[in-house]
């Protein structure tokens, strides 16, 4: 398989067959088992784009985020930022803050004992003088719509929206090429979510940076993303530009996620023929054989239970991992795989 990647633009982040497995043990004397949290993920992120990574809780999104940012070391696979292999010794120091992360819980990711300006300046400790770092922190707070005077306060003295903006300022202070946002909007109310989405768009236009935007909310991913990667039980099952995905998805899991988005018209909502999934997402410690989605898929056949489908290219920048991609009743396209 060649790498899932958009057709144009310079590659910023290259992820190849990344796996992250955890050793687990049931009970004090139980037998050990392996949790396949991320199991063979490949994609590229290009300059100036936003890749939305979407899936249910437990599918491996946050684990992948921590692998990308170096908080977890991958079990295997390659992660390159501007051609630098991040698993090599000293690589993270060489990229000098080029890859940053915004966490789901802003209050939990800010040190309660440090003033806000010190937390925002943390990624540039050791660079320049204390005065220059404070000035840079103040500039970033202003860029994200906060009064620089708030830098003298502690996190508990700010609202949740202000805390999340401060976390975005901290991620931006080192001029990163890529920011990974792990459920960064889920702790905010709807009005604040809209404000932060607008802020992220504005900052991306200013700095030309790239985002990996991780969320369980497909509607929000549509608002911010250039492309969307759908993740299920440690694997990417579909990867496609947003405008194509909304009109012609190829994977039944993606179709079910789209159908779960409420339509703001009661008549249309009542008459929709949504694709409903049966059962719960299986355990990552005991993933199903073959296609991991077959236990919940209404279109599963014998081959799905035995053969694991590869992520294949079915059209311009449209990748899917399904034995029957393009042939299912909901598909609006009947493409043959081209790779």
Coordinates of C-alpha atoms in Angstrom, one line a residue:
X1 CA 0.0 0.0 0.0
X2 CA 1.2 3.5 -0.8
X3 CA 0.8 6.1 1.8
X4 CA -2.7 7.7 2.2
X5 CA -1.9 11.3 1.3
X6 CA -3.5 14.3 -0.5
X7 CA -2.4 14.8 -4.1
X8 CA -0.7 18.2 -3.7
X9 CA 1.4 20.1 -1.2
X10 CA 4.6 19.4 0.8
X11 CA 4.4 16.6 3.3
X12 CA 4.9 17.9 6.9
X13 CA 4.2 14.8 9.0
X14 CA 4.6 11.2 7.6
X15 CA 3.1 8.4 9.7
X16 CA 3.8 4.8 8.5
X17 CA 2.4 1.6 10.0
X18 CA 2.5 2.9 13.5
X19 CA 1.4 0.5 16.2
X20 CA 1.1 1.0 20.0
X21 CA 0.4 -2.1 22.0
X22 CA 0.1 -2.2 25.8
X23 CA 0.8 -5.2 28.0
X24 CA -2.1 -5.7 30.5
X25 CA -2.9 -8.1 33.2
X26 CA -6.2 -9.2 34.6
X27 CA -6.2 -9.3 38.4
X28 CA -3.2 -9.7 40.7
X29 CA -2.5 -13.3 39.4
X30 CA -4.2 -13.1 36.1
X31 CA -2.7 -13.9 32.8
X32 CA -1.2 -11.2 30.7
X33 CA -2.8 -9.9 27.5
X34 CA -2.0 -7.3 24.8
X35 CA -4.1 -4.3 24.2
X36 CA -3.9 -3.3 20.5
X37 CA -4.7 0.4 21.0
X38 CA -3.2 1.5 17.7
X39 CA -2.6 -1.2 15.1
X40 CA -1.0 -0.2 11.8
X41 CA -1.9 3.4 11.1
X42 CA -0.5 5.3 8.1
X43 CA -1.2 8.8 6.8
X44 CA 0.4 12.1 5.8
X45 CA -0.3 15.6 6.9
X46 CA 0.6 18.4 4.5
X47 CA 1.5 22.0 5.0
X48 CA -1.4 24.2 6.1
X49 CA -4.0 21.5 6.3
X50 CA -6.1 20.1 9.1
X51 CA -6.6 16.4 9.4
X52 CA -9.7 15.5 11.4
X53 CA -9.3 12.1 13.2
X54 CA -12.8 10.9 14.2
X55 CA -14.1 7.8 16.0
X56 CA -15.9 6.4 19.1
X57 CA -14.4 6.5 22.5
X58 CA -11.8 3.7 22.9
X59 CA -10.9 3.5 19.2
X60 CA -7.3 4.7 19.8
X61 CA -7.5 8.4 18.9
X62 CA -5.9 9.8 22.1
X63 CA -3.3 7.0 22.2
X64 CA -2.3 7.9 18.6
X65 CA -2.1 11.6 19.7
X66 CA 0.3 10.8 22.5
X67 CA 2.4 8.6 20.2
X68 CA 2.7 11.5 17.7
X69 CA 3.8 14.0 20.3
X70 CA 6.2 11.6 22.0
X71 CA 4.3 11.0 25.2
X72 CA 4.2 7.3 24.3
X73 CA 6.8 5.5 22.3
X74 CA 5.3 3.4 19.5
X75 CA 5.6 -0.3 19.5
X76 CA 6.7 -0.1 15.9
X77 CA 6.4 2.1 12.8
X78 CA 7.8 5.4 11.6
X79 CA 6.9 9.0 12.4
X80 CA 8.7 11.7 10.5
X81 CA 8.3 15.5 10.9
X82 CA 9.9 17.4 8.0
X83 CA 11.9 14.3 7.2
X84 CA 13.2 13.8 10.7
X85 CA 12.5 10.4 12.2
X86 CA 11.1 11.2 15.6
X87 CA 12.1 7.9 17.1
X88 CA 15.8 8.6 16.6
X89 CA 17.8 9.7 19.7
X90 CA 17.8 13.4 20.1
X91 CA 15.2 14.0 17.3
X92 CA 12.7 15.7 19.6
X93 CA 15.3 18.2 20.6
X94 CA 16.3 18.9 17.0
X95 CA 12.7 19.8 16.0
X96 CA 12.7 22.4 18.9
X97 CA 9.0 22.7 19.7
X98 CA 7.9 22.1 16.1
X99 CA 5.2 19.7 17.3
X100 CA 2.9 20.7 20.1
X101 CA -0.3 19.4 21.7
X102 CA -3.5 20.8 23.2
X103 CA -5.2 18.5 25.6
X104 CA -8.9 17.8 26.3
X105 CA -8.9 19.2 29.9
X106 CA -7.4 22.7 30.0
X107 CA -7.6 22.9 33.8
X108 CA -5.7 19.6 34.1
X109 CA -3.0 20.5 31.7
X110 CA -2.1 23.8 33.3
X111 CA 0.0 23.8 36.4
X112 CA -2.2 25.2 39.2
X113 CA 0.9 26.5 41.1
X114 CA 2.2 28.5 38.2
X115 CA 1.0 31.8 36.8
X116 CA -0.5 31.7 33.4
X117 CA 2.3 33.6 31.7
X118 CA 4.9 31.1 33.0
X119 CA 2.8 28.1 31.7
X120 CA 2.4 29.7 28.3
X121 CA 6.2 30.3 28.1
X122 CA 7.1 26.8 29.2
X123 CA 7.8 25.5 25.6
X124 CA 10.5 28.2 25.2
X125 CA 12.3 27.8 28.5
X126 CA 16.0 28.2 27.8
X127 CA 15.4 30.3 24.7
X128 CA 16.3 34.0 25.3
X129 CA 16.0 36.0 28.5
X130 CA 13.2 35.8 31.0
X131 CA 12.0 39.2 29.8
X132 CA 11.8 38.1 26.2
X133 CA 9.9 34.9 27.2
X134 CA 7.4 37.0 29.2
X135 CA 7.0 39.3 26.2
X136 CA 6.4 36.4 23.9
X137 CA 3.9 34.8 26.2
X138 CA 2.0 38.2 26.4
X139 CA 2.0 38.4 22.6
X140 CA 0.5 34.9 22.3
X141 CA -2.2 35.6 24.9
X142 CA -3.2 38.6 22.9
X143 CA -3.2 36.6 19.7
X144 CA -5.7 34.1 21.1
X145 CA -8.0 36.9 22.3
X146 CA -6.9 37.2 26.0
X147 CA -5.8 40.2 27.9
X148 CA -2.1 39.9 28.5
X149 CA -2.8 41.0 32.1
X150 CA -4.3 37.6 32.6
X151 CA -0.8 36.2 32.5
X152 CA -0.4 37.3 36.2
X153 CA -3.3 35.0 37.3
X154 CA -3.5 31.4 38.2
X155 CA -5.5 28.8 36.1
X156 CA -8.3 28.6 38.7
X157 CA -9.0 32.3 38.3
X158 CA -9.9 31.8 34.6
X159 CA -13.0 30.4 32.9
X160 CA -12.8 27.1 31.0
X161 CA -12.8 29.0 27.7
X162 CA -10.0 31.3 28.8
X163 CA -8.0 28.3 30.0
X164 CA -8.3 26.5 26.7
X165 CA -7.3 29.7 24.8
X166 CA -4.3 29.8 27.1
X167 CA -3.4 26.2 26.2
X168 CA -3.6 27.1 22.5
X169 CA -1.3 30.1 23.2
X170 CA 1.2 27.8 24.9
X171 CA 1.1 25.5 21.9
X172 CA 1.8 28.4 19.6
X173 CA 4.5 30.1 21.5
X174 CA 7.3 28.0 20.0
X175 CA 6.1 28.5 16.4
X176 CA 5.3 24.8 15.8
X177 CA 4.7 23.4 12.3
X178 CA 2.0 21.1 13.7
X179 CA -0.4 21.1 16.6
X180 CA -2.2 18.0 17.7
X181 CA -5.6 18.9 19.3
X182 CA -6.9 16.0 21.4
X183 CA -10.6 16.5 22.0
X184 CA -9.7 20.2 22.7
X185 CA -13.4 21.3 22.4
X186 CA -15.2 18.6 24.3
X187 CA -15.0 20.3 27.7
X188 CA -16.5 23.5 26.4
X189 CA -20.1 24.5 25.9
X190 CA -21.5 25.0 22.4
X191 CA -21.0 28.7 22.1
X192 CA -17.4 28.5 23.4
X193 CA -16.7 25.6 20.9
X194 CA -17.8 27.9 18.0
X195 CA -15.5 30.6 19.3
X196 CA -12.5 28.3 19.6
X197 CA -13.2 26.8 16.1
X198 CA -13.2 30.4 14.6
X199 CA -10.0 31.1 16.6
X200 CA -8.2 28.0 15.3
X201 CA -9.2 28.9 11.7
X202 CA -7.9 32.5 12.2
X203 CA -4.6 31.3 13.7
X204 CA -4.0 28.8 10.9
X205 CA -4.5 31.5 8.3
X206 CA -2.0 33.7 10.2
X207 CA 0.7 31.1 10.9
X208 CA 0.1 28.6 8.1
X209 CA 0.5 25.8 10.5
X210 CA -1.1 22.3 10.3
X211 CA -3.5 20.6 12.8
X212 CA -4.3 17.0 13.6
X213 CA -7.8 17.6 15.1
X214 CA -9.0 14.6 17.2
X215 CA -12.7 14.4 18.0
X216 CA -15.6 12.1 18.4
X217 CA -17.9 14.8 16.9
X218 CA -18.0 14.4 13.1
X219 CA -20.0 17.7 12.7
X220 CA -17.2 19.7 14.3
X221 CA -14.6 17.9 12.3
X222 CA -16.4 18.9 9.1
X223 CA -16.2 22.6 10.2
X224 CA -12.4 22.6 10.8
X225 CA -10.9 19.9 8.8
X226 CA -9.5 19.6 5.3
X227 CA -9.6 15.8 5.3
X228 CA -11.2 13.4 7.7
X229 CA -9.7 10.0 8.8
X230 CA -12.3 7.7 10.4
X231 CA -10.7 5.4 13.1
X232 CA -12.2 2.2 14.4
X233 CA -10.6 -0.2 16.9
X234 CA -7.0 1.0 16.3
X235 CA -7.2 1.3 12.5
X236 CA -8.1 3.9 10.0
X237 CA -11.1 2.6 7.9
X238 CA -11.6 5.7 5.7
X239 CA -9.5 8.7 4.7
X240 CA -11.1 11.3 2.5
X241 CA -11.4 15.1 1.8
X242 CA -14.3 16.6 3.8
X243 CA -16.3 17.7 0.8
X244 CA -16.2 14.2 -0.8
X245 CA -16.8 12.4 2.5
X246 CA -20.1 14.3 3.2
X247 CA -21.5 13.3 -0.2
X248 CA -20.0 9.9 -1.0
X249 CA -18.6 7.8 1.9
X250 CA -17.6 4.2 1.1
X251 CA -17.4 2.5 4.5
X252 CA -20.4 1.4 6.6
X253 CA -18.9 2.7 9.8
X254 CA -18.4 6.1 8.3
X255 CA -22.0 6.0 7.0
X256 CA -23.3 5.3 10.5
X257 CA -21.4 8.2 11.9
X258 CA -22.8 10.6 9.3
X259 CA -26.3 9.3 10.0
X260 CA -25.8 10.0 13.7
X261 CA -25.5 13.8 13.0
X262 CA -28.9 15.4 13.8
X263 CA -30.6 17.3 11.0
X264 CA -32.2 20.6 12.2
X265 CA -35.5 19.8 10.6
X266 CA -37.9 17.5 12.5
X267 CA -39.7 16.3 9.4
X268 CA -36.4 15.3 7.6
X269 CA -35.1 13.8 10.9
X270 CA -38.2 11.6 11.4
X271 CA -38.1 10.2 7.8
X272 CA -34.3 9.5 7.6
X273 CA -33.3 6.0 6.9
X274 CA -30.2 5.9 9.2
X275 CA -27.7 3.1 9.3
X276 CA -27.9 1.7 12.8
X277 CA -25.1 -0.3 14.3
X278 CA -25.7 -3.3 16.5
X279 CA -23.7 -4.2 19.6
X280 CA -20.8 -2.5 21.4
X281 CA -17.3 -1.7 20.1
X282 CA -15.2 -4.9 20.8
X283 CA -12.3 -4.8 23.3
X284 CA -9.0 -3.7 21.9
X285 CA -7.4 -6.6 23.8
X286 CA -9.5 -9.1 21.8
X287 CA -10.1 -7.5 18.4
X288 CA -12.2 -9.6 15.9
X289 CA -10.5 -11.5 13.2
X290 CA -10.7 -10.3 9.6
X291 CA -12.4 -6.9 9.4
X292 CA -12.6 -5.6 12.9
X293 CA -15.9 -3.9 12.1
X294 CA -17.7 -7.2 10.9
X295 CA -19.3 -7.9 14.4
X296 CA -21.4 -4.7 14.0
X297 CA -21.7 -4.3 10.3
X298 CA -25.1 -5.1 8.7
X299 CA -23.4 -5.9 5.4
X300 CA -20.8 -8.4 6.7
X301 CA -20.1 -11.5 4.7
X302 CA -17.9 -14.6 5.2
X303 CA -14.8 -12.9 3.7
X304 CA -15.2 -10.1 6.3
X305 CA -14.8 -12.6 9.1
X306 CA -11.5 -14.1 7.9
X307 CA -9.7 -11.5 5.7
X308 CA -8.5 -8.1 7.0
X309 CA -9.2 -5.5 4.3
X310 CA -6.4 -3.2 3.3
X311 CA -6.8 0.6 3.1
X312 CA -7.0 1.1 -0.6
X313 CA -7.4 4.1 -2.9
X314 CA -10.8 4.3 -4.6
X315 CA -10.7 7.8 -6.1
X316 CA -8.8 11.1 -5.8
X317 CA -7.5 11.1 -2.2
X318 CA -10.3 8.7 -1.2
X319 CA -9.1 5.7 0.8
X320 CA -11.2 3.0 2.4
X321 CA -10.7 -0.4 4.1
X322 CA -13.7 -2.4 3.2
X323 CA -14.1 -5.5 1.0
X324 CA -17.2 -4.1 -0.6
X325 CA -16.3 -0.4 -0.8
X326 CA -18.5 1.3 -3.5
X327 CA -20.8 -1.7 -3.8
X328 CA -23.0 -1.1 -0.7
X329 CA -26.5 0.3 -1.0
X330 CA -25.7 3.7 0.5
X331 CA -22.7 4.3 -1.8
X332 CA -23.1 6.9 -4.4
X333 CA -20.0 5.9 -6.4
X334 CA -19.0 2.5 -7.8
X335 CA -15.3 3.0 -8.2
X336 CA -12.9 0.1 -8.6
X337 CA -9.8 0.4 -6.4
X338 CA -6.9 2.1 -8.2
X339 CA -4.2 1.1 -5.7

